[in-house]
Amino acid sequence: MATFPVVDLSLVNGEERVATLEKINDACENWGFFELVNHGISTELLDTVEKMTKDHYKKTMEQRFKEMVAAKGLDAVQSEIHDLDWESTFFLRHLPSSNISEVPDLEEDYRKTMKEFAVELEKLAEKLLDLLCENLGLEKGYLKKVFLGSKGPNFGTKVSNYPPCHKSDRPKGLRAHSDAGGIILLFQDDKVSGLQLLKDGDGVDVPPMHHSIVINLGDQIEVITNGKYKSVMHRVIAQSDGTRMSIASFYNPGDDAFISPAPAVLEKKTEDAPTYPKFVFDDYMKLYFGLKFQAKEPRFEAMKAKESPLVATT
């Protein structure tokens, strides 16, 4: 099996730019995932985010998770659990407006650090979107402009911890799904593994690497590229030893952003290739929430069927 793609982002600034862009392009076409090193976010900030996140889990969330497991009697369940994710999470919203000051039980230093981290991730997301534009033959800024809507993009962070599970039929830490949105930036534990993407029917481990940022593409990128780039099903497998930290940030279109295949991409498609649907992002999200853990193709088909004559000719 091919090696999971790892990209040194610093090389886009030098003589290896073309080769690095090609590596990103291949990863987007064939994997839907790649791992970034030398991405420009300081290792000091990453170390601080990791320490504070793990400390917060220990202080405020670990006991709550244990109480939830006990209350639901999950330790006594003998069969595999199919309808529960073995995770402890909270969500931070950054754009179009922040909720960080409103999230309970966060120490002020942690709030400040996560705000700083979000600024760096936003810059990295927008840099990556422009690199995708370059690879796709789209004008610089095209993807960012599509994502804007009337109030700007949606950008938020899901902070998760996946506690150890000692059951022989361990539940999925997070059930298999593709992500609904745009581009996802993951800062994950570098010691405890568990994230897998599904490639050709097999689970492929996403390797934990110190100070790396894992990138994966959401459904909206697949639609805008008319299937040239792929969103890919992935899951988290609960581990028997160690708690896995996962900080996933989602740079998504604004609620009223109009999503459709880019005309410049459609010009290059073959006659027999299908054309992806056109829709408003919030309409897609309403459908997604009920079908998250199912294949993406029926979602695309449902949105295609909903196209009104007005939307279809826009």
PDB file of C-alpha atoms in Angstrom:
ATOM      1  CA  MET A   1       0.000   0.000   0.000  1.00  0.00           C
ATOM      2  CA  ALA A   2       1.188   3.551  -0.762  1.00  0.00           C
ATOM      3  CA  THR A   3       2.715   5.586   2.052  1.00  0.00           C
ATOM      4  CA  PHE A   4       0.479   8.135   3.789  1.00  0.00           C
ATOM      5  CA  PRO A   5       1.373  11.541   2.277  1.00  0.00           C
ATOM      6  CA  VAL A   6       3.462  13.884   4.411  1.00  0.00           C
ATOM      7  CA  VAL A   7       4.103  17.379   3.009  1.00  0.00           C
ATOM      8  CA  ASP A   8       6.827  19.800   4.106  1.00  0.00           C
ATOM      9  CA  LEU A   9       4.961  23.065   3.574  1.00  0.00           C
ATOM     10  CA  SER A  10       8.105  25.189   3.847  1.00  0.00           C
ATOM     11  CA  LEU A  11       9.199  23.808   0.467  1.00  0.00           C
ATOM     12  CA  VAL A  12       6.495  25.781  -1.390  1.00  0.00           C
ATOM     13  CA  ASN A  13       8.692  28.843  -0.864  1.00  0.00           C
ATOM     14  CA  GLY A  14      11.721  27.470  -2.703  1.00  0.00           C
ATOM     15  CA  GLU A  15      12.981  25.460  -5.623  1.00  0.00           C
ATOM     16  CA  GLU A  16      10.814  22.471  -4.717  1.00  0.00           C
ATOM     17  CA  ARG A  17       7.543  24.394  -5.005  1.00  0.00           C
ATOM     18  CA  VAL A  18       6.332  22.568  -8.114  1.00  0.00           C
ATOM     19  CA  ALA A  19       7.081  19.127  -6.668  1.00  0.00           C
ATOM     20  CA  THR A  20       5.433  20.078  -3.364  1.00  0.00           C
ATOM     21  CA  LEU A  21       2.295  21.349  -5.099  1.00  0.00           C
ATOM     22  CA  GLU A  22       2.141  18.115  -7.070  1.00  0.00           C
ATOM     23  CA  LYS A  23       2.397  16.116  -3.844  1.00  0.00           C
ATOM     24  CA  ILE A  24      -0.518  18.107  -2.391  1.00  0.00           C
ATOM     25  CA  ASN A  25      -2.497  17.614  -5.594  1.00  0.00           C
ATOM     26  CA  ASP A  26      -1.921  13.856  -5.554  1.00  0.00           C
ATOM     27  CA  ALA A  27      -2.957  13.665  -1.896  1.00  0.00           C
ATOM     28  CA  CYS A  28      -6.160  15.610  -2.593  1.00  0.00           C
ATOM     29  CA  GLU A  29      -7.046  13.385  -5.557  1.00  0.00           C
ATOM     30  CA  ASN A  30      -6.152  10.000  -4.117  1.00  0.00           C
ATOM     31  CA  TRP A  31      -6.253  10.305  -0.338  1.00  0.00           C
ATOM     32  CA  GLY A  32      -8.379  13.274   0.747  1.00  0.00           C
ATOM     33  CA  PHE A  33      -5.827  13.572   3.567  1.00  0.00           C
ATOM     34  CA  PHE A  34      -2.237  14.665   4.052  1.00  0.00           C
ATOM     35  CA  GLU A  35      -0.006  15.573   6.974  1.00  0.00           C
ATOM     36  CA  LEU A  36       1.820  18.894   7.158  1.00  0.00           C
ATOM     37  CA  VAL A  37       5.204  19.524   8.752  1.00  0.00           C
ATOM     38  CA  ASN A  38       6.981  22.893   8.844  1.00  0.00           C
ATOM     39  CA  HIS A  39       3.573  24.533   8.451  1.00  0.00           C
ATOM     40  CA  GLY A  40       4.461  27.827  10.107  1.00  0.00           C
ATOM     41  CA  ILE A  41       2.679  27.437  13.455  1.00  0.00           C
ATOM     42  CA  SER A  42       5.271  27.665  16.233  1.00  0.00           C
ATOM     43  CA  THR A  43       6.138  24.518  18.144  1.00  0.00           C
ATOM     44  CA  GLU A  44       5.974  26.543  21.360  1.00  0.00           C
ATOM     45  CA  LEU A  45       2.322  27.394  20.711  1.00  0.00           C
ATOM     46  CA  LEU A  46       1.534  23.791  19.816  1.00  0.00           C
ATOM     47  CA  ASP A  47       3.174  22.538  23.004  1.00  0.00           C
ATOM     48  CA  THR A  48       1.189  25.030  25.081  1.00  0.00           C
ATOM     49  CA  VAL A  49      -2.094  24.092  23.390  1.00  0.00           C
ATOM     50  CA  GLU A  50      -1.416  20.396  23.996  1.00  0.00           C
ATOM     51  CA  LYS A  51      -0.482  20.825  27.658  1.00  0.00           C
ATOM     52  CA  MET A  52      -3.467  23.055  28.429  1.00  0.00           C
ATOM     53  CA  THR A  53      -5.898  20.789  26.575  1.00  0.00           C
ATOM     54  CA  LYS A  54      -4.718  17.693  28.406  1.00  0.00           C
ATOM     55  CA  ASP A  55      -4.739  19.514  31.745  1.00  0.00           C
ATOM     56  CA  HIS A  56      -8.285  20.747  31.112  1.00  0.00           C
ATOM     57  CA  TYR A  57      -9.468  17.224  30.325  1.00  0.00           C
ATOM     58  CA  LYS A  58      -7.919  15.852  33.506  1.00  0.00           C
ATOM     59  CA  LYS A  59      -9.338  18.626  35.695  1.00  0.00           C
ATOM     60  CA  THR A  60     -12.858  19.007  34.347  1.00  0.00           C
ATOM     61  CA  MET A  61     -13.868  16.347  31.815  1.00  0.00           C
ATOM     62  CA  GLU A  62     -12.338  12.984  32.689  1.00  0.00           C
ATOM     63  CA  GLN A  63     -14.563  12.383  35.713  1.00  0.00           C
ATOM     64  CA  ARG A  64     -17.664  13.450  33.774  1.00  0.00           C
ATOM     65  CA  PHE A  65     -16.869  10.907  31.078  1.00  0.00           C
ATOM     66  CA  LYS A  66     -16.449   8.138  33.668  1.00  0.00           C
ATOM     67  CA  GLU A  67     -19.776   9.096  35.235  1.00  0.00           C
ATOM     68  CA  MET A  68     -21.474   8.978  31.826  1.00  0.00           C
ATOM     69  CA  VAL A  69     -20.061   5.505  31.136  1.00  0.00           C
ATOM     70  CA  ALA A  70     -21.255   4.297  34.530  1.00  0.00           C
ATOM     71  CA  ALA A  71     -24.705   5.897  34.179  1.00  0.00           C
ATOM     72  CA  LYS A  72     -25.277   4.205  30.815  1.00  0.00           C
ATOM     73  CA  GLY A  73     -23.854   0.892  31.985  1.00  0.00           C
ATOM     74  CA  LEU A  74     -21.435   0.803  29.064  1.00  0.00           C
ATOM     75  CA  ASP A  75     -18.775  -1.170  30.919  1.00  0.00           C
ATOM     76  CA  ALA A  76     -21.204  -4.053  31.259  1.00  0.00           C
ATOM     77  CA  VAL A  77     -22.240  -4.155  27.601  1.00  0.00           C
ATOM     78  CA  GLN A  78     -20.804  -7.284  25.974  1.00  0.00           C
ATOM     79  CA  SER A  79     -21.577  -6.626  22.299  1.00  0.00           C
ATOM     80  CA  GLU A  80     -20.030  -3.954  20.103  1.00  0.00           C
ATOM     81  CA  ILE A  81     -21.550  -0.498  20.556  1.00  0.00           C
ATOM     82  CA  HIS A  82     -22.708   0.951  17.232  1.00  0.00           C
ATOM     83  CA  ASP A  83     -24.621   4.116  18.165  1.00  0.00           C
ATOM     84  CA  LEU A  84     -22.239   5.884  20.545  1.00  0.00           C
ATOM     85  CA  ASP A  85     -18.938   7.688  20.081  1.00  0.00           C
ATOM     86  CA  TRP A  86     -16.376   6.992  22.824  1.00  0.00           C
ATOM     87  CA  GLU A  87     -15.255  10.600  23.162  1.00  0.00           C
ATOM     88  CA  SER A  88     -15.331  13.613  25.463  1.00  0.00           C
ATOM     89  CA  THR A  89     -15.689  16.891  23.563  1.00  0.00           C
ATOM     90  CA  PHE A  90     -16.453  20.596  23.569  1.00  0.00           C
ATOM     91  CA  PHE A  91     -16.706  23.065  20.692  1.00  0.00           C
ATOM     92  CA  LEU A  92     -15.205  26.515  20.196  1.00  0.00           C
ATOM     93  CA  ARG A  93     -16.623  28.851  17.552  1.00  0.00           C
ATOM     94  CA  HIS A  94     -14.288  31.470  16.053  1.00  0.00           C
ATOM     95  CA  LEU A  95     -16.064  32.872  12.976  1.00  0.00           C
ATOM     96  CA  PRO A  96     -18.263  34.645  12.123  1.00  0.00           C
ATOM     97  CA  SER A  97     -18.382  35.354  15.884  1.00  0.00           C
ATOM     98  CA  SER A  98     -16.515  33.802  18.792  1.00  0.00           C
ATOM     99  CA  ASN A  99     -18.031  31.934  21.728  1.00  0.00           C
ATOM    100  CA  ILE A 100     -14.746  31.263  23.543  1.00  0.00           C
ATOM    101  CA  SER A 101     -15.589  33.686  26.367  1.00  0.00           C
ATOM    102  CA  GLU A 102     -18.901  31.862  26.928  1.00  0.00           C
ATOM    103  CA  VAL A 103     -17.648  28.249  27.124  1.00  0.00           C
ATOM    104  CA  PRO A 104     -17.773  27.176  30.783  1.00  0.00           C
ATOM    105  CA  ASP A 105     -14.904  25.762  32.860  1.00  0.00           C
ATOM    106  CA  LEU A 106     -12.054  27.126  30.712  1.00  0.00           C
ATOM    107  CA  GLU A 107      -9.240  28.922  32.501  1.00  0.00           C
ATOM    108  CA  GLU A 108      -8.483  32.380  31.125  1.00  0.00           C
ATOM    109  CA  ASP A 109      -4.989  31.422  29.950  1.00  0.00           C
ATOM    110  CA  TYR A 110      -6.500  28.510  28.016  1.00  0.00           C
ATOM    111  CA  ARG A 111      -9.083  30.793  26.365  1.00  0.00           C
ATOM    112  CA  LYS A 112      -6.329  33.215  25.348  1.00  0.00           C
ATOM    113  CA  THR A 113      -4.136  30.424  23.969  1.00  0.00           C
ATOM    114  CA  MET A 114      -6.964  28.883  21.946  1.00  0.00           C
ATOM    115  CA  LYS A 115      -7.797  32.302  20.453  1.00  0.00           C
ATOM    116  CA  GLU A 116      -4.160  32.677  19.403  1.00  0.00           C
ATOM    117  CA  PHE A 117      -4.159  29.147  17.987  1.00  0.00           C
ATOM    118  CA  ALA A 118      -7.338  29.861  15.996  1.00  0.00           C
ATOM    119  CA  VAL A 119      -5.741  32.919  14.371  1.00  0.00           C
ATOM    120  CA  GLU A 120      -2.784  30.811  13.212  1.00  0.00           C
ATOM    121  CA  LEU A 121      -5.034  28.007  11.944  1.00  0.00           C
ATOM    122  CA  GLU A 122      -7.199  30.461  10.020  1.00  0.00           C
ATOM    123  CA  LYS A 123      -4.126  31.831   8.235  1.00  0.00           C
ATOM    124  CA  LEU A 124      -2.943  28.304   7.448  1.00  0.00           C
ATOM    125  CA  ALA A 125      -6.374  27.266   6.131  1.00  0.00           C
ATOM    126  CA  GLU A 126      -6.526  30.243   3.791  1.00  0.00           C
ATOM    127  CA  LYS A 127      -2.971  29.602   2.570  1.00  0.00           C
ATOM    128  CA  LEU A 128      -3.902  26.002   1.798  1.00  0.00           C
ATOM    129  CA  LEU A 129      -7.069  27.054  -0.027  1.00  0.00           C
ATOM    130  CA  ASP A 130      -4.947  29.258  -2.297  1.00  0.00           C
ATOM    131  CA  LEU A 131      -2.538  26.386  -2.957  1.00  0.00           C
ATOM    132  CA  LEU A 132      -5.530  24.243  -3.933  1.00  0.00           C
ATOM    133  CA  CYS A 133      -6.659  27.026  -6.270  1.00  0.00           C
ATOM    134  CA  GLU A 134      -3.237  27.064  -7.893  1.00  0.00           C
ATOM    135  CA  ASN A 135      -3.335  23.308  -8.416  1.00  0.00           C
ATOM    136  CA  LEU A 136      -6.863  23.454  -9.821  1.00  0.00           C
ATOM    137  CA  GLY A 137      -6.209  26.323 -12.232  1.00  0.00           C
ATOM    138  CA  LEU A 138      -8.557  28.628 -10.309  1.00  0.00           C
ATOM    139  CA  GLU A 139      -7.834  32.285  -9.696  1.00  0.00           C
ATOM    140  CA  LYS A 140      -6.142  33.039  -6.379  1.00  0.00           C
ATOM    141  CA  GLY A 141      -8.730  33.585  -3.671  1.00  0.00           C
ATOM    142  CA  TYR A 142     -11.511  31.733  -5.528  1.00  0.00           C
ATOM    143  CA  LEU A 143     -12.216  29.181  -2.789  1.00  0.00           C
ATOM    144  CA  LYS A 144     -12.055  31.759  -0.014  1.00  0.00           C
ATOM    145  CA  LYS A 145     -14.493  33.957  -1.949  1.00  0.00           C
ATOM    146  CA  VAL A 146     -16.921  31.060  -2.475  1.00  0.00           C
ATOM    147  CA  PHE A 147     -16.814  30.321   1.264  1.00  0.00           C
ATOM    148  CA  LEU A 148     -17.632  33.897   2.290  1.00  0.00           C
ATOM    149  CA  GLY A 149     -21.409  34.074   1.997  1.00  0.00           C
ATOM    150  CA  SER A 150     -22.794  37.318   3.410  1.00  0.00           C
ATOM    151  CA  LYS A 151     -21.224  37.031   6.878  1.00  0.00           C
ATOM    152  CA  GLY A 152     -17.913  35.314   6.170  1.00  0.00           C
ATOM    153  CA  PRO A 153     -16.873  31.686   6.636  1.00  0.00           C
ATOM    154  CA  ASN A 154     -17.800  29.430   9.533  1.00  0.00           C
ATOM    155  CA  PHE A 155     -14.726  28.469  11.506  1.00  0.00           C
ATOM    156  CA  GLY A 156     -14.691  26.437  14.699  1.00  0.00           C
ATOM    157  CA  THR A 157     -12.721  23.887  16.687  1.00  0.00           C
ATOM    158  CA  LYS A 158     -13.859  20.573  18.143  1.00  0.00           C
ATOM    159  CA  VAL A 159     -11.665  19.711  21.128  1.00  0.00           C
ATOM    160  CA  SER A 160     -11.852  15.976  21.815  1.00  0.00           C
ATOM    161  CA  ASN A 161     -10.306  13.418  24.077  1.00  0.00           C
ATOM    162  CA  TYR A 162     -10.723   9.704  23.391  1.00  0.00           C
ATOM    163  CA  PRO A 163     -10.281   7.857  26.702  1.00  0.00           C
ATOM    164  CA  PRO A 164      -8.919   4.326  26.839  1.00  0.00           C
ATOM    165  CA  CYS A 165     -11.439   1.518  26.431  1.00  0.00           C
ATOM    166  CA  HIS A 166     -10.683  -1.960  27.714  1.00  0.00           C
ATOM    167  CA  LYS A 167     -13.622  -3.776  26.115  1.00  0.00           C
ATOM    168  CA  SER A 168     -12.607  -6.549  23.705  1.00  0.00           C
ATOM    169  CA  ASP A 169     -15.158  -5.237  21.154  1.00  0.00           C
ATOM    170  CA  ARG A 170     -14.089  -1.639  21.524  1.00  0.00           C
ATOM    171  CA  PRO A 171     -16.538   0.976  20.256  1.00  0.00           C
ATOM    172  CA  LYS A 172     -15.471   3.422  17.618  1.00  0.00           C
ATOM    173  CA  GLY A 173     -14.069   6.513  19.299  1.00  0.00           C
ATOM    174  CA  LEU A 174     -15.818   8.247  16.407  1.00  0.00           C
ATOM    175  CA  ARG A 175     -17.869   6.387  13.820  1.00  0.00           C
ATOM    176  CA  ALA A 176     -16.873   6.452  10.153  1.00  0.00           C
ATOM    177  CA  HIS A 177     -17.973   9.592   8.307  1.00  0.00           C
ATOM    178  CA  SER A 178     -16.824  12.183   5.809  1.00  0.00           C
ATOM    179  CA  ASP A 179     -16.737  15.815   6.936  1.00  0.00           C
ATOM    180  CA  ALA A 180     -19.453  18.092   5.586  1.00  0.00           C
ATOM    181  CA  GLY A 181     -17.516  21.309   5.274  1.00  0.00           C
ATOM    182  CA  GLY A 182     -14.452  22.736   3.585  1.00  0.00           C
ATOM    183  CA  ILE A 183     -10.969  22.090   4.890  1.00  0.00           C
ATOM    184  CA  ILE A 184     -10.159  20.515   8.249  1.00  0.00           C
ATOM    185  CA  LEU A 185      -6.953  21.092  10.214  1.00  0.00           C
ATOM    186  CA  LEU A 186      -6.194  18.558  12.937  1.00  0.00           C
ATOM    187  CA  PHE A 187      -3.647  18.836  15.722  1.00  0.00           C
ATOM    188  CA  GLN A 188      -3.577  15.349  17.199  1.00  0.00           C
ATOM    189  CA  ASP A 189      -1.840  13.421  19.919  1.00  0.00           C
ATOM    190  CA  ASP A 190       1.644  12.382  18.819  1.00  0.00           C
ATOM    191  CA  LYS A 191       1.785   9.320  21.091  1.00  0.00           C
ATOM    192  CA  VAL A 192      -1.691   7.726  21.111  1.00  0.00           C
ATOM    193  CA  SER A 193      -2.952   6.746  17.661  1.00  0.00           C
ATOM    194  CA  GLY A 194      -6.461   5.859  16.549  1.00  0.00           C
ATOM    195  CA  LEU A 195      -7.389   7.988  13.528  1.00  0.00           C
ATOM    196  CA  GLN A 196      -7.947   5.954  10.378  1.00  0.00           C
ATOM    197  CA  LEU A 197      -9.101   6.874   6.902  1.00  0.00           C
ATOM    198  CA  LEU A 198     -10.877   4.316   4.750  1.00  0.00           C
ATOM    199  CA  LYS A 199      -9.030   3.744   1.478  1.00  0.00           C
ATOM    200  CA  ASP A 200     -10.094   1.044  -0.971  1.00  0.00           C
ATOM    201  CA  GLY A 201     -12.113  -0.572   1.806  1.00  0.00           C
ATOM    202  CA  ASP A 202      -9.209  -0.754   4.253  1.00  0.00           C
ATOM    203  CA  GLY A 203      -8.507   1.261   7.377  1.00  0.00           C
ATOM    204  CA  VAL A 204      -5.264   3.227   6.968  1.00  0.00           C
ATOM    205  CA  ASP A 205      -3.706   4.697  10.111  1.00  0.00           C
ATOM    206  CA  VAL A 206      -2.960   8.409  10.057  1.00  0.00           C
ATOM    207  CA  PRO A 207       0.477   8.408  11.681  1.00  0.00           C
ATOM    208  CA  PRO A 208       0.892  10.469  14.871  1.00  0.00           C
ATOM    209  CA  MET A 209       3.736  12.915  14.261  1.00  0.00           C
ATOM    210  CA  HIS A 210       5.124  15.482  16.680  1.00  0.00           C
ATOM    211  CA  HIS A 211       4.040  19.060  15.858  1.00  0.00           C
ATOM    212  CA  SER A 212       2.306  18.100  12.600  1.00  0.00           C
ATOM    213  CA  ILE A 213      -1.082  19.309  11.347  1.00  0.00           C
ATOM    214  CA  VAL A 214      -3.228  16.735   9.538  1.00  0.00           C
ATOM    215  CA  ILE A 215      -5.339  18.118   6.688  1.00  0.00           C
ATOM    216  CA  ASN A 216      -8.453  16.540   5.266  1.00  0.00           C
ATOM    217  CA  LEU A 217     -10.964  17.749   2.719  1.00  0.00           C
ATOM    218  CA  GLY A 218     -14.681  18.069   3.336  1.00  0.00           C
ATOM    219  CA  ASP A 219     -17.650  17.423   1.059  1.00  0.00           C
ATOM    220  CA  GLN A 220     -17.771  21.048  -0.145  1.00  0.00           C
ATOM    221  CA  ILE A 221     -14.302  20.803  -1.702  1.00  0.00           C
ATOM    222  CA  GLU A 222     -15.395  17.647  -3.529  1.00  0.00           C
ATOM    223  CA  VAL A 223     -18.431  19.493  -4.899  1.00  0.00           C
ATOM    224  CA  ILE A 224     -16.524  22.632  -5.937  1.00  0.00           C
ATOM    225  CA  THR A 225     -13.886  20.506  -7.708  1.00  0.00           C
ATOM    226  CA  ASN A 226     -16.620  18.320  -9.238  1.00  0.00           C
ATOM    227  CA  GLY A 227     -15.069  15.217  -7.764  1.00  0.00           C
ATOM    228  CA  LYS A 228     -11.454  15.870  -8.738  1.00  0.00           C
ATOM    229  CA  TYR A 229     -10.593  16.202  -5.045  1.00  0.00           C
ATOM    230  CA  LYS A 230     -12.225  13.822  -2.573  1.00  0.00           C
ATOM    231  CA  SER A 231     -13.670  13.936   0.893  1.00  0.00           C
ATOM    232  CA  VAL A 232     -12.922  10.584   2.491  1.00  0.00           C
ATOM    233  CA  MET A 233     -14.590   8.481   5.169  1.00  0.00           C
ATOM    234  CA  HIS A 234     -12.559   8.303   8.370  1.00  0.00           C
ATOM    235  CA  ARG A 235     -13.000   7.090  11.932  1.00  0.00           C
ATOM    236  CA  VAL A 236     -11.350   6.969  15.345  1.00  0.00           C
ATOM    237  CA  ILE A 237     -10.672   3.587  16.941  1.00  0.00           C
ATOM    238  CA  ALA A 238     -10.760   3.628  20.743  1.00  0.00           C
ATOM    239  CA  GLN A 239      -7.462   2.443  22.195  1.00  0.00           C
ATOM    240  CA  SER A 240      -6.910   0.245  25.235  1.00  0.00           C
ATOM    241  CA  ASP A 241      -4.017   2.336  26.546  1.00  0.00           C
ATOM    242  CA  GLY A 242      -3.803   6.109  26.773  1.00  0.00           C
ATOM    243  CA  THR A 243      -6.150   9.006  26.118  1.00  0.00           C
ATOM    244  CA  ARG A 244      -5.884  10.431  22.606  1.00  0.00           C
ATOM    245  CA  MET A 245      -6.086  14.214  22.193  1.00  0.00           C
ATOM    246  CA  SER A 246      -7.669  15.588  19.024  1.00  0.00           C
ATOM    247  CA  ILE A 247      -8.131  19.270  18.178  1.00  0.00           C
ATOM    248  CA  ALA A 248      -9.925  19.508  14.829  1.00  0.00           C
ATOM    249  CA  SER A 249     -10.616  22.917  13.310  1.00  0.00           C
ATOM    250  CA  PHE A 250     -13.176  23.251  10.523  1.00  0.00           C
ATOM    251  CA  TYR A 251     -12.875  26.071   7.982  1.00  0.00           C
ATOM    252  CA  ASN A 252     -16.290  25.920   6.320  1.00  0.00           C
ATOM    253  CA  PRO A 253     -18.430  28.032   4.009  1.00  0.00           C
ATOM    254  CA  GLY A 254     -20.762  30.624   5.487  1.00  0.00           C
ATOM    255  CA  ASP A 255     -24.334  29.488   6.077  1.00  0.00           C
ATOM    256  CA  ASP A 256     -25.707  31.226   2.976  1.00  0.00           C
ATOM    257  CA  ALA A 257     -22.694  30.552   0.731  1.00  0.00           C
ATOM    258  CA  PHE A 258     -23.736  29.198  -2.657  1.00  0.00           C
ATOM    259  CA  ILE A 259     -21.778  26.034  -3.438  1.00  0.00           C
ATOM    260  CA  SER A 260     -21.413  24.661  -6.953  1.00  0.00           C
ATOM    261  CA  PRO A 261     -18.733  23.139  -9.170  1.00  0.00           C
ATOM    262  CA  ALA A 262     -16.231  25.783 -10.283  1.00  0.00           C
ATOM    263  CA  PRO A 263     -16.808  26.728 -13.953  1.00  0.00           C
ATOM    264  CA  ALA A 264     -13.075  26.434 -14.666  1.00  0.00           C
ATOM    265  CA  VAL A 265     -13.165  22.844 -13.397  1.00  0.00           C
ATOM    266  CA  LEU A 266     -16.287  21.975 -15.389  1.00  0.00           C
ATOM    267  CA  GLU A 267     -14.582  23.174 -18.574  1.00  0.00           C
ATOM    268  CA  LYS A 268     -12.072  20.347 -18.183  1.00  0.00           C
ATOM    269  CA  LYS A 269     -14.483  17.521 -17.388  1.00  0.00           C
ATOM    270  CA  THR A 270     -15.243  14.792 -19.857  1.00  0.00           C
ATOM    271  CA  GLU A 271     -18.715  14.581 -21.365  1.00  0.00           C
ATOM    272  CA  ASP A 272     -19.622  11.399 -19.524  1.00  0.00           C
ATOM    273  CA  ALA A 273     -18.476  12.676 -16.108  1.00  0.00           C
ATOM    274  CA  PRO A 274     -21.390  13.633 -13.822  1.00  0.00           C
ATOM    275  CA  THR A 275     -21.855  17.192 -12.661  1.00  0.00           C
ATOM    276  CA  TYR A 276     -22.103  17.695  -8.907  1.00  0.00           C
ATOM    277  CA  PRO A 277     -25.073  19.563  -7.370  1.00  0.00           C
ATOM    278  CA  LYS A 278     -25.550  23.252  -6.609  1.00  0.00           C
ATOM    279  CA  PHE A 279     -26.942  24.325  -3.251  1.00  0.00           C
ATOM    280  CA  VAL A 280     -26.754  26.705  -0.304  1.00  0.00           C
ATOM    281  CA  PHE A 281     -24.363  25.379   2.331  1.00  0.00           C
ATOM    282  CA  ASP A 282     -26.857  25.547   5.207  1.00  0.00           C
ATOM    283  CA  ASP A 283     -29.308  23.396   3.247  1.00  0.00           C
ATOM    284  CA  TYR A 284     -26.607  20.754   2.887  1.00  0.00           C
ATOM    285  CA  MET A 285     -25.829  20.896   6.599  1.00  0.00           C
ATOM    286  CA  LYS A 286     -29.470  20.320   7.514  1.00  0.00           C
ATOM    287  CA  LEU A 287     -29.383  17.128   5.446  1.00  0.00           C
ATOM    288  CA  TYR A 288     -25.951  16.110   6.752  1.00  0.00           C
ATOM    289  CA  PHE A 289     -26.865  16.181  10.430  1.00  0.00           C
ATOM    290  CA  GLY A 290     -29.308  13.343   9.941  1.00  0.00           C
ATOM    291  CA  LEU A 291     -27.039  11.314   7.663  1.00  0.00           C
ATOM    292  CA  LYS A 292     -23.531  12.027   8.990  1.00  0.00           C
ATOM    293  CA  PHE A 293     -22.559   8.396   9.479  1.00  0.00           C
ATOM    294  CA  GLN A 294     -23.747   7.296   6.056  1.00  0.00           C
ATOM    295  CA  ALA A 295     -22.081   7.479   2.640  1.00  0.00           C
ATOM    296  CA  LYS A 296     -21.787  10.935   1.079  1.00  0.00           C
ATOM    297  CA  GLU A 297     -23.086   9.950  -2.379  1.00  0.00           C
ATOM    298  CA  PRO A 298     -26.784   9.778  -1.369  1.00  0.00           C
ATOM    299  CA  ARG A 299     -26.403  13.247   0.163  1.00  0.00           C
ATOM    300  CA  PHE A 300     -25.090  14.613  -3.124  1.00  0.00           C
ATOM    301  CA  GLU A 301     -27.914  12.890  -4.998  1.00  0.00           C
ATOM    302  CA  ALA A 302     -30.502  14.323  -2.616  1.00  0.00           C
ATOM    303  CA  MET A 303     -29.158  17.846  -3.117  1.00  0.00           C
ATOM    304  CA  LYS A 304     -29.155  17.325  -6.892  1.00  0.00           C
ATOM    305  CA  ALA A 305     -32.800  16.281  -6.731  1.00  0.00           C
ATOM    306  CA  LYS A 306     -33.655  19.418  -4.740  1.00  0.00           C
ATOM    307  CA  GLU A 307     -32.187  21.815  -7.299  1.00  0.00           C
ATOM    308  CA  SER A 308     -34.875  24.285  -8.343  1.00  0.00           C
ATOM    309  CA  PRO A 309     -34.967  25.574 -11.912  1.00  0.00           C
ATOM    310  CA  LEU A 310     -33.633  28.887 -10.568  1.00  0.00           C
ATOM    311  CA  VAL A 311     -30.672  27.294  -8.783  1.00  0.00           C
ATOM    312  CA  ALA A 312     -29.957  24.947 -11.659  1.00  0.00           C
ATOM    313  CA  THR A 313     -29.471  27.835 -14.063  1.00  0.00           C
ATOM    314  CA  THR A 314     -27.700  30.249 -11.698  1.00  0.00           C
TER     315      THR A 314
END
